[in-house]
Amino acid sequence: MWNKNEKKPIVRYLLLTFAIAWIGLIFLFAGEQTGILTDSTFGVVASFAVVGFVCGMAPAYAMFILLKRSGQIRGVKDFLGRVFKTEKALKTIIITALFCLALLAPNIILNSYIENPWYFFLFFIPAIAVMMVGGGFEEIGWRGFLQPALEEKMHFIPAAFIVGVIWAVWHFPAWLVTNLNQSDFNMLAFSISCITMSFIMAALYKLTRNVFSCVFYHAWSNALGGIFTLDMLTQPPNVKLIVVCAVQITAAIIVYIIAAGKQKKEAGI
């Protein structure tokens, strides 16, 4: 997302991302405490609208503001061009599809199948589009900017871990809002999931160098709640969760190292 020769404003990005998202969550918390957003269809709709278009879009808004202020983009068209930019479209599509299919395995192991009919999968097409707003576009900031920015200062492994921790902490105020899914999740299990996903999507971005691939993967991950019960997030961490996440992180590290080695070879380094 960011020009290589430009200094990365990591602190400003984090301040903007946290401020935008947490202001939205404070609004929701205040709305529930005053009864305005409680026990009504309006309350649920308003909550999800604020989460989707304010909180969930905060990393994207922060990136747009910073890119615009630094003169790197002229407007929304230039911004979206950076999100969708890819050197090899077919390769990006295939890799993203493989990552999405691979995500089914840990869900099958850790969650219960809701037993919807097979054709329920057709409803995933609009669901994924909705989940891009409800989480996917976060990747414009997390993986499109913060991960590569930190990798310029440290190794991939600590960078991915730090991004995962920051990403988890960024969600914490959501536990105060009863209309949000986080209020039903175990905070530690959710945090472990964020760290795991951080490694996986860092590897995906390394392979594709395409921000939208991470946007789609994140949206796909959220949309899987239509098939699985997400027991892994609602229950305290157990041995099975830790082992499955450790395997995923290890696989992501291996994929990343292979991809990095191949890219260095192609660059003649």
Coordinates of C-alpha atoms in Angstrom, one line a residue:
M1 CA 0.0 0.0 0.0
W2 CA 2.8 2.4 0.9
N3 CA 5.6 3.6 -1.4
K4 CA 8.8 1.9 -0.5
N5 CA 10.8 5.1 -0.4
E6 CA 8.4 6.8 1.9
K7 CA 8.8 6.6 5.7
K8 CA 6.1 4.5 7.3
P9 CA 3.9 6.4 9.8
I10 CA 3.2 3.4 12.0
V11 CA 2.3 5.4 15.1
R12 CA 0.0 7.7 13.2
Y13 CA -1.7 4.7 11.6
L14 CA -2.3 3.0 14.9
L15 CA -3.6 6.2 16.6
L16 CA -6.0 6.8 13.7
T17 CA -7.2 3.2 13.5
F18 CA -7.8 2.9 17.3
A19 CA -9.4 6.3 17.6
I20 CA -11.9 5.8 14.7
A21 CA -12.9 2.3 15.9
W22 CA -13.0 3.0 19.6
I23 CA -15.1 6.2 19.1
G24 CA -17.6 4.0 17.2
L25 CA -17.6 1.4 20.0
I26 CA -18.0 4.1 22.7
F27 CA -21.0 5.4 20.8
L28 CA -22.5 1.9 20.8
F29 CA -21.8 1.3 24.5
A30 CA -23.4 4.7 25.4
G31 CA -26.4 3.8 23.2
E32 CA -26.9 0.5 25.0
Q33 CA -26.4 2.1 28.5
T34 CA -29.0 4.8 27.7
G35 CA -31.4 2.2 26.3
I36 CA -31.4 3.8 22.8
L37 CA -29.8 0.7 21.2
T38 CA -31.2 -2.0 23.4
D39 CA -33.8 -4.7 22.7
S40 CA -35.0 -3.3 19.3
T41 CA -34.5 -4.0 15.7
F42 CA -33.2 -0.5 15.3
G43 CA -30.6 -1.1 18.0
V44 CA -29.3 -4.3 16.2
V45 CA -29.2 -2.7 12.8
A46 CA -27.6 0.5 14.1
S47 CA -25.0 -1.5 16.0
F48 CA -24.0 -3.5 12.9
A49 CA -24.0 -0.4 10.8
V50 CA -21.6 1.4 13.1
V51 CA -19.4 -1.8 13.4
G52 CA -19.3 -2.3 9.7
F53 CA -19.0 1.2 8.3
V54 CA -17.1 2.9 11.2
C55 CA -15.2 0.4 13.4
G56 CA -14.5 -2.3 10.8
M57 CA -13.5 0.3 8.2
A58 CA -11.2 2.2 10.6
P59 CA -8.0 0.6 9.2
A60 CA -9.0 1.5 5.7
Y61 CA -10.0 5.0 6.6
A62 CA -6.7 5.5 8.4
M63 CA -4.7 4.3 5.4
F64 CA -6.7 6.6 3.0
I65 CA -6.1 9.6 5.2
L66 CA -2.4 8.9 5.5
L67 CA -1.9 8.2 1.8
K68 CA -3.8 11.3 0.9
R69 CA -2.0 13.5 3.3
S70 CA 1.4 12.2 2.0
G71 CA 0.4 12.9 -1.6
Q72 CA 0.6 9.2 -2.6
I73 CA -3.0 9.1 -3.9
R74 CA -5.3 11.6 -5.5
G75 CA -8.6 10.0 -4.4
V76 CA -10.7 6.9 -4.0
K77 CA -9.8 5.5 -7.4
D78 CA -6.1 5.6 -6.7
F79 CA -6.7 4.1 -3.3
L80 CA -8.7 1.2 -4.6
G81 CA -6.0 0.6 -7.3
R82 CA -3.6 -0.1 -4.6
V83 CA -6.0 -2.5 -2.8
F84 CA -6.6 -4.5 -6.0
K85 CA -3.1 -4.2 -7.5
T86 CA -1.6 -7.6 -8.4
E87 CA 1.3 -8.7 -10.7
K88 CA -0.2 -12.0 -11.6
A89 CA -4.0 -12.2 -11.3
L90 CA -4.5 -15.9 -11.9
K91 CA -1.8 -16.8 -9.5
T92 CA -3.4 -14.6 -6.8
I93 CA -6.8 -16.1 -7.4
I94 CA -5.5 -19.7 -7.2
I95 CA -3.4 -19.1 -4.0
T96 CA -6.3 -17.2 -2.3
A97 CA -8.7 -20.0 -3.2
L98 CA -6.3 -22.6 -1.8
F99 CA -5.9 -20.7 1.5
C100 CA -9.7 -20.4 1.8
L101 CA -10.2 -24.1 1.2
A102 CA -7.5 -24.9 3.7
L103 CA -9.4 -22.9 6.4
L104 CA -12.1 -25.5 6.3
A105 CA -9.9 -28.0 8.1
P106 CA -9.4 -26.2 11.4
N107 CA -13.1 -25.2 11.4
I108 CA -14.1 -28.8 11.0
I109 CA -11.7 -29.9 13.8
L110 CA -12.6 -27.1 16.2
N111 CA -16.3 -26.4 15.6
S112 CA -19.6 -28.2 15.0
Y113 CA -21.3 -28.3 11.7
I114 CA -24.7 -26.6 11.8
E115 CA -26.0 -29.1 9.3
N116 CA -27.4 -26.7 6.8
P117 CA -28.2 -28.2 3.4
W118 CA -25.4 -28.3 0.8
Y119 CA -27.0 -25.6 -1.3
F120 CA -26.6 -23.2 1.7
F121 CA -23.2 -22.6 0.2
L122 CA -24.8 -20.5 -2.5
F123 CA -25.8 -17.9 0.2
F124 CA -22.1 -17.4 0.9
I125 CA -21.6 -15.3 -2.3
P126 CA -23.6 -12.3 -0.8
A127 CA -22.4 -13.2 2.7
I128 CA -18.8 -12.8 1.8
A129 CA -19.5 -9.4 0.2
V130 CA -21.2 -8.3 3.4
M131 CA -18.3 -9.6 5.5
M132 CA -15.9 -7.5 3.6
V133 CA -17.5 -4.6 5.3
G134 CA -17.9 -6.5 8.5
G135 CA -14.2 -7.2 8.9
G136 CA -12.5 -7.8 5.5
F137 CA -11.5 -4.3 4.8
E138 CA -9.6 -4.2 8.0
E139 CA -6.8 -5.9 6.0
I140 CA -6.1 -2.8 4.0
G141 CA -4.4 -1.5 7.2
W142 CA -3.3 -4.7 9.1
R143 CA -1.7 -6.7 6.3
G144 CA -1.5 -4.1 3.6
F145 CA 0.5 -1.7 5.7
L146 CA 1.3 -2.6 9.3
Q147 CA 2.7 -6.1 8.6
P148 CA 5.1 -5.1 5.8
A149 CA 6.0 -1.9 7.7
L150 CA 7.1 -3.9 10.8
E151 CA 8.9 -6.4 8.6
E152 CA 11.3 -3.6 7.6
K153 CA 12.3 -3.3 11.3
M154 CA 12.2 -6.9 12.4
H155 CA 11.9 -10.6 11.3
F156 CA 8.5 -11.8 9.9
I157 CA 7.7 -13.9 13.0
P158 CA 7.8 -11.2 15.7
A159 CA 6.2 -8.8 13.2
A160 CA 3.2 -11.2 12.6
F161 CA 2.9 -11.8 16.3
I162 CA 2.9 -8.1 17.2
V163 CA 0.3 -7.4 14.5
G164 CA -1.9 -10.2 15.9
V165 CA -1.7 -8.9 19.4
I166 CA -2.5 -5.3 18.3
W167 CA -5.3 -6.6 16.2
A168 CA -6.8 -8.5 19.2
V169 CA -6.4 -5.6 21.6
W170 CA -8.1 -3.3 19.0
H171 CA -11.2 -5.5 19.3
F172 CA -11.3 -5.5 23.1
P173 CA -13.9 -2.7 23.6
A174 CA -16.3 -4.7 21.5
W175 CA -16.9 -7.0 24.6
L176 CA -18.7 -4.1 26.2
V177 CA -21.4 -4.1 23.5
T178 CA -23.9 -6.8 24.0
N179 CA -25.2 -6.6 20.4
L180 CA -21.9 -7.7 19.0
N181 CA -20.5 -11.2 18.5
Q182 CA -17.5 -10.5 20.7
S183 CA -19.8 -10.4 23.8
D184 CA -20.3 -14.2 23.3
F185 CA -16.6 -15.0 22.6
N186 CA -13.9 -16.0 25.1
M187 CA -11.4 -13.1 25.0
L188 CA -8.3 -15.3 25.2
A189 CA -9.5 -17.8 22.6
F190 CA -10.3 -14.9 20.3
S191 CA -6.9 -13.4 20.9
I192 CA -5.2 -16.7 20.0
S193 CA -7.3 -16.8 16.8
C194 CA -6.2 -13.3 15.9
I195 CA -2.5 -14.1 16.3
T196 CA -3.0 -17.3 14.3
M197 CA -4.8 -15.5 11.5
S198 CA -2.2 -12.8 11.5
F199 CA 0.5 -15.4 10.6
I200 CA -1.7 -17.0 7.9
M201 CA -2.6 -13.7 6.2
A202 CA 0.9 -12.4 6.4
A203 CA 2.0 -15.5 4.5
L204 CA -0.9 -15.0 2.0
Y205 CA 0.1 -11.4 1.4
K206 CA 3.8 -12.4 1.0
L207 CA 2.7 -14.9 -1.7
T208 CA 0.3 -12.7 -3.6
R209 CA 1.5 -9.1 -2.7
N210 CA -2.2 -8.4 -3.1
V211 CA -4.2 -6.7 -0.4
F212 CA -7.6 -7.8 -1.7
S213 CA -6.6 -11.5 -1.3
C214 CA -6.4 -10.8 2.5
V215 CA -9.6 -8.9 2.4
F216 CA -11.4 -11.8 0.8
Y217 CA -9.8 -14.4 3.1
H218 CA -10.8 -12.4 6.2
A219 CA -14.4 -12.1 4.8
W220 CA -14.5 -15.8 4.0
S221 CA -13.3 -16.6 7.5
N222 CA -16.1 -14.5 9.1
A223 CA -18.7 -16.0 6.7
L224 CA -17.9 -19.5 7.8
G225 CA -20.0 -18.8 10.8
G226 CA -23.0 -19.6 8.6
I227 CA -21.8 -23.3 8.5
F228 CA -20.0 -23.8 11.8
T229 CA -20.9 -22.9 15.4
L230 CA -17.5 -21.3 16.2
D231 CA -17.2 -23.2 19.5
M232 CA -13.4 -22.5 19.3
L233 CA -14.2 -18.8 20.1
T234 CA -17.0 -19.2 22.6
Q235 CA -15.2 -21.6 24.8
P236 CA -12.0 -21.2 26.9
P237 CA -8.8 -22.3 25.0
N238 CA -8.2 -26.1 25.2
V239 CA -5.4 -28.3 24.1
K240 CA -7.1 -29.0 20.7
L241 CA -7.3 -25.3 19.9
I242 CA -3.7 -24.6 20.9
V243 CA -2.4 -27.6 18.8
V244 CA -4.4 -26.7 15.8
C245 CA -3.4 -23.0 16.0
A246 CA 0.3 -24.0 16.5
V247 CA 0.1 -26.2 13.4
Q248 CA -1.4 -23.4 11.4
I249 CA 1.2 -20.9 12.5
T250 CA 4.0 -23.4 11.7
A251 CA 2.6 -24.0 8.3
A252 CA 2.3 -20.2 7.7
I253 CA 5.9 -19.7 8.7
I254 CA 7.1 -22.4 6.4
V255 CA 5.1 -21.0 3.5
Y256 CA 6.4 -17.5 4.2
I257 CA 10.0 -18.6 4.3
I258 CA 9.7 -20.5 1.0
A259 CA 8.0 -17.5 -0.6
A260 CA 10.6 -15.1 0.7
G261 CA 13.4 -17.3 -0.5
K262 CA 11.9 -17.6 -4.0
Q263 CA 11.4 -13.9 -4.2
K264 CA 15.0 -13.2 -3.2
K265 CA 16.1 -15.7 -5.9
E266 CA 14.0 -14.0 -8.6
A267 CA 15.4 -10.6 -7.5
G268 CA 19.0 -12.0 -7.7
I269 CA 19.7 -11.3 -4.1

